[in-house]
Amino acid sequence: MSAGRQEIPDDADVCRPDAAPDWLVPLVEGCRHVSPEDVPFRRRPHDGGRPAAVLALFGTGHGGEPDVLLTERAPDMRSHAGQAAFPGGALDPGDAGSVAAALREAQEETGLDPAGVVPLVTLPPLTIPVTGFAVTPVVAHWERPSTVGVVDLGETAAVVRVPIAVLADPGSRFRITGPSGYTGPAFAAAGLLVWGFTAGLLDWMLTLGGWTRPWDTTDVRDLDEVWALRHHLSQAPGLEERRPAPGRPGVTAEGGPIR
């Protein structure tokens, strides 16, 4: 795909907000009524960045508890090594829109079967200054969950279904000061350290979905202090054998691992 200004196709025809299960209705309704001016963290509305999309895939795991699908980038990637993220990436010429791109990327990264996913709504595209991408978050329901896992160890270190209750737990939450000096929300959950763009988006969706609980926003940690220990900040059964942590992320890492 060539860089520069590109129009992001309208995904309204493929989204089905009325298909949301009851527990996702508050999030979907909240997303439907936001505008770019409502973005509560430091990301500009779409102004000509390279189109990209991420899949915020919500399902129910063991015991029927709501969860969301996240990945962790491989530790030896040239950029964004070791970062937690939603599946996603840049739109390709053959993608019909942001929903198609998000589903394609999720399938490539996790082995997800797109046939079991119901796209519900999209959030306004957000231009990330440090990367130049205009990212459209696609909120979807995992109606028929399929087996997921690491497809390519050269790109992904882990694929994790993180319970919403764990993300909303005040003990999982703090703030991180990133390489640029910007301080934003962070999560230590299911063996992942979630920060930067991904954490800002998660924080916003927890609020829109009515899941947020009071937490200590004065707990501010430096990225240097938590990066190497990120897999030990929370329990993650079965994920303890991942490869060593990569070096500390640079400024562009704050924008999230969009490829």
mmCIF file of C-alpha atoms in Angstrom:
data_model
loop_
_atom_site.group_PDB
_atom_site.id
_atom_site.type_symbol
_atom_site.label_atom_id
_atom_site.label_comp_id
_atom_site.label_asym_id
_atom_site.label_seq_id
_atom_site.Cartn_x
_atom_site.Cartn_y
_atom_site.Cartn_z
ATOM 1 C CA MET A 1 0.000 0.000 0.000
ATOM 2 C CA SER A 2 1.278 3.439 -0.804
ATOM 3 C CA ALA A 3 1.590 6.021 1.944
ATOM 4 C CA GLY A 4 -0.322 9.276 2.028
ATOM 5 C CA ARG A 5 -3.905 10.338 2.321
ATOM 6 C CA GLN A 6 -6.446 7.614 1.568
ATOM 7 C CA GLU A 7 -10.154 7.487 2.152
ATOM 8 C CA ILE A 8 -11.359 4.958 4.715
ATOM 9 C CA PRO A 9 -14.325 2.988 3.293
ATOM 10 C CA ASP A 10 -17.667 3.139 5.084
ATOM 11 C CA ASP A 11 -18.213 -0.021 7.161
ATOM 12 C CA ALA A 12 -21.774 0.760 8.223
ATOM 13 C CA ASP A 13 -23.252 -1.900 5.931
ATOM 14 C CA VAL A 14 -21.237 -4.720 7.496
ATOM 15 C CA CYS A 15 -21.677 -3.758 11.151
ATOM 16 C CA ARG A 16 -24.636 -5.200 13.069
ATOM 17 C CA PRO A 17 -25.073 -3.247 16.320
ATOM 18 C CA ASP A 18 -28.464 -4.847 16.953
ATOM 19 C CA ALA A 19 -26.757 -8.262 17.145
ATOM 20 C CA ALA A 20 -24.869 -7.366 20.336
ATOM 21 C CA PRO A 21 -25.562 -9.632 23.321
ATOM 22 C CA ASP A 22 -27.052 -7.891 26.355
ATOM 23 C CA TRP A 23 -23.739 -7.551 28.156
ATOM 24 C CA LEU A 24 -22.190 -5.724 25.175
ATOM 25 C CA VAL A 25 -25.091 -3.349 24.521
ATOM 26 C CA PRO A 26 -23.754 -0.530 26.767
ATOM 27 C CA LEU A 27 -20.397 -0.595 24.946
ATOM 28 C CA VAL A 28 -21.997 -0.664 21.496
ATOM 29 C CA GLU A 29 -24.408 2.138 22.332
ATOM 30 C CA GLY A 30 -21.589 4.175 23.810
ATOM 31 C CA CYS A 31 -19.488 3.685 20.675
ATOM 32 C CA ARG A 32 -22.376 4.668 18.404
ATOM 33 C CA HIS A 33 -22.739 8.051 20.085
ATOM 34 C CA VAL A 34 -19.117 9.188 20.297
ATOM 35 C CA SER A 35 -17.404 11.653 17.996
ATOM 36 C CA PRO A 36 -13.697 12.267 17.366
ATOM 37 C CA GLU A 37 -13.914 15.143 19.849
ATOM 38 C CA ASP A 38 -14.833 12.637 22.583
ATOM 39 C CA VAL A 39 -11.464 10.866 22.428
ATOM 40 C CA PRO A 40 -10.220 11.019 26.042
ATOM 41 C CA PHE A 41 -6.548 10.356 25.371
ATOM 42 C CA ARG A 42 -3.860 12.025 23.282
ATOM 43 C CA ARG A 43 -4.676 10.857 19.774
ATOM 44 C CA ARG A 44 -5.785 13.174 16.956
ATOM 45 C CA PRO A 45 -8.966 12.497 14.952
ATOM 46 C CA HIS A 46 -8.450 11.210 11.404
ATOM 47 C CA ASP A 47 -6.673 13.842 9.321
ATOM 48 C CA GLY A 48 -5.139 11.971 6.437
ATOM 49 C CA GLY A 49 -3.007 9.265 8.022
ATOM 50 C CA ARG A 50 -2.443 5.862 6.444
ATOM 51 C CA PRO A 51 -5.614 3.776 7.055
ATOM 52 C CA ALA A 52 -5.352 0.895 9.526
ATOM 53 C CA ALA A 53 -7.739 -1.070 11.718
ATOM 54 C CA VAL A 54 -7.657 -3.082 14.932
ATOM 55 C CA LEU A 55 -10.119 -5.736 16.097
ATOM 56 C CA ALA A 56 -11.498 -5.309 19.619
ATOM 57 C CA LEU A 57 -13.000 -8.789 19.861
ATOM 58 C CA PHE A 58 -15.186 -9.469 22.892
ATOM 59 C CA GLY A 59 -16.378 -12.950 23.801
ATOM 60 C CA THR A 60 -17.228 -15.119 26.777
ATOM 61 C CA GLY A 61 -14.610 -17.494 28.107
ATOM 62 C CA HIS A 62 -14.676 -20.139 30.798
ATOM 63 C CA GLY A 63 -17.695 -19.753 33.032
ATOM 64 C CA GLY A 64 -19.287 -17.273 30.660
ATOM 65 C CA GLU A 65 -17.091 -14.396 31.813
ATOM 66 C CA PRO A 66 -16.604 -11.614 29.229
ATOM 67 C CA ASP A 67 -13.117 -11.280 27.791
ATOM 68 C CA VAL A 68 -11.206 -9.542 25.000
ATOM 69 C CA LEU A 69 -8.568 -10.913 22.628
ATOM 70 C CA LEU A 70 -5.052 -9.434 22.815
ATOM 71 C CA THR A 71 -1.698 -10.398 21.359
ATOM 72 C CA GLU A 72 1.904 -9.805 22.300
ATOM 73 C CA ARG A 73 4.414 -8.999 19.603
ATOM 74 C CA ALA A 74 7.495 -11.188 19.247
ATOM 75 C CA PRO A 75 10.499 -9.966 21.281
ATOM 76 C CA ASP A 76 12.820 -9.745 18.277
ATOM 77 C CA MET A 77 10.596 -7.668 15.994
ATOM 78 C CA ARG A 78 12.263 -4.608 14.494
ATOM 79 C CA SER A 79 9.508 -2.367 15.886
ATOM 80 C CA HIS A 80 7.111 -2.630 18.825
ATOM 81 C CA ALA A 81 8.860 -5.772 20.091
ATOM 82 C CA GLY A 82 7.142 -7.361 23.078
ATOM 83 C CA GLN A 83 4.171 -4.989 23.081
ATOM 84 C CA ALA A 84 0.619 -6.043 23.832
ATOM 85 C CA ALA A 85 -1.918 -5.103 21.165
ATOM 86 C CA PHE A 86 -5.232 -5.751 19.544
ATOM 87 C CA PRO A 87 -4.910 -7.798 16.345
ATOM 88 C CA GLY A 88 -4.749 -5.414 13.434
ATOM 89 C CA GLY A 89 -2.712 -3.608 10.820
ATOM 90 C CA ALA A 90 -2.736 -1.397 7.762
ATOM 91 C CA LEU A 91 -5.438 -1.705 5.136
ATOM 92 C CA ASP A 92 -4.351 -3.594 2.018
ATOM 93 C CA PRO A 93 -5.590 -2.687 -1.473
ATOM 94 C CA GLY A 94 -7.859 -5.745 -1.531
ATOM 95 C CA ASP A 95 -9.582 -4.952 1.782
ATOM 96 C CA ALA A 96 -13.218 -3.876 1.443
ATOM 97 C CA GLY A 97 -12.879 -1.631 4.479
ATOM 98 C CA SER A 98 -11.708 -1.424 8.076
ATOM 99 C CA VAL A 99 -13.786 -4.406 9.190
ATOM 100 C CA ALA A 100 -12.347 -6.614 6.444
ATOM 101 C CA ALA A 101 -8.818 -5.483 7.270
ATOM 102 C CA ALA A 102 -9.231 -6.097 11.004
ATOM 103 C CA LEU A 103 -10.649 -9.588 10.408
ATOM 104 C CA ARG A 104 -7.915 -10.458 7.908
ATOM 105 C CA GLU A 105 -5.164 -9.322 10.255
ATOM 106 C CA ALA A 106 -6.705 -11.188 13.189
ATOM 107 C CA GLN A 107 -6.857 -14.376 11.144
ATOM 108 C CA GLU A 108 -3.229 -13.968 10.056
ATOM 109 C CA GLU A 109 -1.995 -13.241 13.576
ATOM 110 C CA THR A 110 -4.091 -15.649 15.678
ATOM 111 C CA GLY A 111 -5.666 -18.242 13.372
ATOM 112 C CA LEU A 112 -9.086 -16.824 14.182
ATOM 113 C CA ASP A 113 -12.036 -18.042 12.065
ATOM 114 C CA PRO A 114 -13.697 -14.798 10.858
ATOM 115 C CA ALA A 115 -16.963 -16.652 10.223
ATOM 116 C CA GLY A 116 -17.576 -16.733 13.984
ATOM 117 C CA VAL A 117 -17.143 -12.984 14.442
ATOM 118 C CA VAL A 118 -19.989 -10.450 14.299
ATOM 119 C CA PRO A 119 -18.793 -6.866 13.669
ATOM 120 C CA LEU A 120 -20.917 -4.548 15.786
ATOM 121 C CA VAL A 121 -19.660 -0.987 15.456
ATOM 122 C CA THR A 122 -16.587 1.060 14.640
ATOM 123 C CA LEU A 123 -15.096 3.943 16.598
ATOM 124 C CA PRO A 124 -13.916 7.104 14.825
ATOM 125 C CA PRO A 125 -10.527 6.715 13.096
ATOM 126 C CA LEU A 126 -7.733 7.954 15.334
ATOM 127 C CA THR A 127 -4.542 9.349 13.839
ATOM 128 C CA ILE A 128 -1.505 8.377 15.886
ATOM 129 C CA PRO A 129 1.050 11.194 15.538
ATOM 130 C CA VAL A 130 4.173 9.091 16.148
ATOM 131 C CA THR A 131 3.300 6.494 13.491
ATOM 132 C CA GLY A 132 1.129 8.361 10.979
ATOM 133 C CA PHE A 133 -1.579 5.693 10.955
ATOM 134 C CA ALA A 134 -5.290 6.535 11.110
ATOM 135 C CA VAL A 135 -6.586 3.578 13.096
ATOM 136 C CA THR A 136 -10.238 2.517 13.064
ATOM 137 C CA PRO A 137 -11.126 0.337 16.079
ATOM 138 C CA VAL A 138 -13.640 -2.368 15.096
ATOM 139 C CA VAL A 139 -15.720 -3.606 18.040
ATOM 140 C CA ALA A 140 -16.987 -7.145 17.469
ATOM 141 C CA HIS A 141 -18.668 -10.044 19.252
ATOM 142 C CA TRP A 142 -17.055 -13.478 19.160
ATOM 143 C CA GLU A 143 -20.342 -15.265 18.621
ATOM 144 C CA ARG A 144 -18.782 -18.637 17.742
ATOM 145 C CA PRO A 145 -15.303 -18.795 19.284
ATOM 146 C CA SER A 146 -12.642 -20.730 17.405
ATOM 147 C CA THR A 147 -9.266 -22.001 18.514
ATOM 148 C CA VAL A 148 -6.640 -19.266 18.437
ATOM 149 C CA GLY A 149 -2.912 -19.232 19.046
ATOM 150 C CA VAL A 150 0.406 -18.004 17.729
ATOM 151 C CA VAL A 151 0.572 -18.466 13.955
ATOM 152 C CA ASP A 152 4.049 -17.055 13.322
ATOM 153 C CA LEU A 153 6.576 -16.948 16.173
ATOM 154 C CA GLY A 154 8.530 -14.393 14.175
ATOM 155 C CA GLU A 155 5.699 -11.906 14.642
ATOM 156 C CA THR A 156 3.691 -12.940 17.716
ATOM 157 C CA ALA A 157 4.805 -14.250 21.098
ATOM 158 C CA ALA A 158 1.382 -14.873 22.656
ATOM 159 C CA VAL A 159 -2.344 -14.759 21.981
ATOM 160 C CA VAL A 160 -4.395 -14.200 25.124
ATOM 161 C CA ARG A 161 -8.081 -13.940 26.020
ATOM 162 C CA VAL A 162 -8.021 -11.436 28.872
ATOM 163 C CA PRO A 163 -11.076 -11.330 31.182
ATOM 164 C CA ILE A 164 -12.753 -7.933 31.392
ATOM 165 C CA ALA A 165 -12.976 -8.372 35.170
ATOM 166 C CA VAL A 166 -9.176 -8.656 35.326
ATOM 167 C CA LEU A 167 -8.680 -5.497 33.265
ATOM 168 C CA ALA A 168 -11.201 -3.610 35.408
ATOM 169 C CA ASP A 169 -9.639 -4.819 38.670
ATOM 170 C CA PRO A 170 -8.064 -1.764 40.368
ATOM 171 C CA GLY A 171 -5.073 -3.951 41.237
ATOM 172 C CA SER A 172 -4.332 -4.407 37.535
ATOM 173 C CA ARG A 173 -4.263 -0.705 36.792
ATOM 174 C CA PHE A 174 -1.708 2.096 37.002
ATOM 175 C CA ARG A 175 -0.245 4.768 34.737
ATOM 176 C CA ILE A 176 2.982 4.690 32.754
ATOM 177 C CA THR A 177 5.247 7.501 31.611
ATOM 178 C CA GLY A 178 6.393 6.553 28.121
ATOM 179 C CA PRO A 179 9.528 7.446 26.137
ATOM 180 C CA SER A 180 8.124 10.805 24.999
ATOM 181 C CA GLY A 181 7.182 11.839 28.531
ATOM 182 C CA TYR A 182 3.471 11.279 27.911
ATOM 183 C CA THR A 183 1.718 9.592 30.838
ATOM 184 C CA GLY A 184 -1.265 7.341 30.137
ATOM 185 C CA PRO A 185 -3.179 4.344 31.481
ATOM 186 C CA ALA A 186 -1.627 0.887 31.701
ATOM 187 C CA PHE A 187 -2.703 -2.607 32.674
ATOM 188 C CA ALA A 188 -0.851 -5.626 34.056
ATOM 189 C CA ALA A 189 -3.155 -8.486 33.161
ATOM 190 C CA ALA A 190 -2.851 -12.127 32.092
ATOM 191 C CA GLY A 191 0.922 -11.825 31.853
ATOM 192 C CA LEU A 192 0.771 -8.775 29.588
ATOM 193 C CA LEU A 193 1.880 -5.195 30.122
ATOM 194 C CA VAL A 194 -0.603 -3.108 28.145
ATOM 195 C CA TRP A 195 0.293 0.538 27.588
ATOM 196 C CA GLY A 196 0.366 3.231 24.891
ATOM 197 C CA PHE A 197 -2.373 3.322 22.249
ATOM 198 C CA THR A 198 -3.745 -0.124 23.171
ATOM 199 C CA ALA A 199 -4.151 0.778 26.839
ATOM 200 C CA GLY A 200 -5.747 4.127 25.997
ATOM 201 C CA LEU A 201 -8.282 2.393 23.782
ATOM 202 C CA LEU A 202 -8.981 -0.307 26.374
ATOM 203 C CA ASP A 203 -9.441 2.328 29.062
ATOM 204 C CA TRP A 204 -11.915 4.180 26.850
ATOM 205 C CA MET A 205 -13.908 1.040 26.048
ATOM 206 C CA LEU A 206 -14.056 -0.009 29.702
ATOM 207 C CA THR A 207 -15.621 3.378 30.417
ATOM 208 C CA LEU A 208 -18.050 3.209 27.495
ATOM 209 C CA GLY A 209 -19.057 -0.331 28.486
ATOM 210 C CA GLY A 210 -19.700 0.594 32.104
ATOM 211 C CA TRP A 211 -16.999 -1.753 33.425
ATOM 212 C CA THR A 212 -14.643 0.815 34.969
ATOM 213 C CA ARG A 213 -14.067 0.626 38.723
ATOM 214 C CA PRO A 214 -12.339 3.288 40.826
ATOM 215 C CA TRP A 215 -8.552 2.869 40.675
ATOM 216 C CA ASP A 216 -5.495 4.731 41.860
ATOM 217 C CA THR A 217 -4.667 7.177 39.071
ATOM 218 C CA THR A 218 -1.827 8.593 41.179
ATOM 219 C CA ASP A 219 0.136 5.329 40.796
ATOM 220 C CA VAL A 220 2.500 6.459 38.030
ATOM 221 C CA ARG A 221 5.365 4.175 37.016
ATOM 222 C CA ASP A 222 8.280 4.721 34.678
ATOM 223 C CA LEU A 223 8.432 2.429 31.668
ATOM 224 C CA ASP A 224 12.061 1.550 32.434
ATOM 225 C CA GLU A 225 11.032 0.207 35.824
ATOM 226 C CA VAL A 226 8.282 -2.111 34.615
ATOM 227 C CA TRP A 227 9.307 -3.193 31.117
ATOM 228 C CA ALA A 228 11.724 -6.008 31.957
ATOM 229 C CA LEU A 229 9.398 -7.313 34.674
ATOM 230 C CA ARG A 230 6.214 -7.074 32.641
ATOM 231 C CA HIS A 231 5.505 -10.835 32.551
ATOM 232 C CA HIS A 232 5.791 -11.028 36.333
ATOM 233 C CA LEU A 233 3.352 -8.233 37.138
ATOM 234 C CA SER A 234 0.364 -10.567 36.882
ATOM 235 C CA GLN A 235 -0.366 -14.269 36.740
ATOM 236 C CA ALA A 236 -0.452 -15.870 33.298
ATOM 237 C CA PRO A 237 -0.711 -19.684 33.452
ATOM 238 C CA GLY A 238 1.028 -21.327 30.533
ATOM 239 C CA LEU A 239 2.807 -18.160 29.381
ATOM 240 C CA GLU A 240 5.844 -18.258 31.656
ATOM 241 C CA GLU A 241 8.194 -19.732 29.021
ATOM 242 C CA ARG A 242 8.097 -16.845 26.577
ATOM 243 C CA ARG A 243 11.412 -15.558 25.300
ATOM 244 C CA PRO A 244 13.346 -12.844 27.198
ATOM 245 C CA ALA A 245 12.080 -9.288 27.117
ATOM 246 C CA PRO A 246 13.377 -7.092 24.287
ATOM 247 C CA GLY A 247 14.999 -3.742 24.900
ATOM 248 C CA ARG A 248 13.041 -0.761 26.166
ATOM 249 C CA PRO A 249 10.584 0.579 23.551
ATOM 250 C CA GLY A 250 11.238 3.853 21.766
ATOM 251 C CA VAL A 251 8.958 6.841 21.246
ATOM 252 C CA THR A 252 7.111 5.344 18.250
ATOM 253 C CA ALA A 253 6.090 2.371 20.412
ATOM 254 C CA GLU A 254 3.546 4.606 22.165
ATOM 255 C CA GLY A 255 1.476 4.486 18.981
ATOM 256 C CA GLY A 256 0.924 0.746 19.215
ATOM 257 C CA PRO A 257 2.199 -2.086 17.015
ATOM 258 C CA ILE A 258 0.366 -1.309 13.772
ATOM 259 C CA ARG A 259 2.167 -2.748 10.755
#
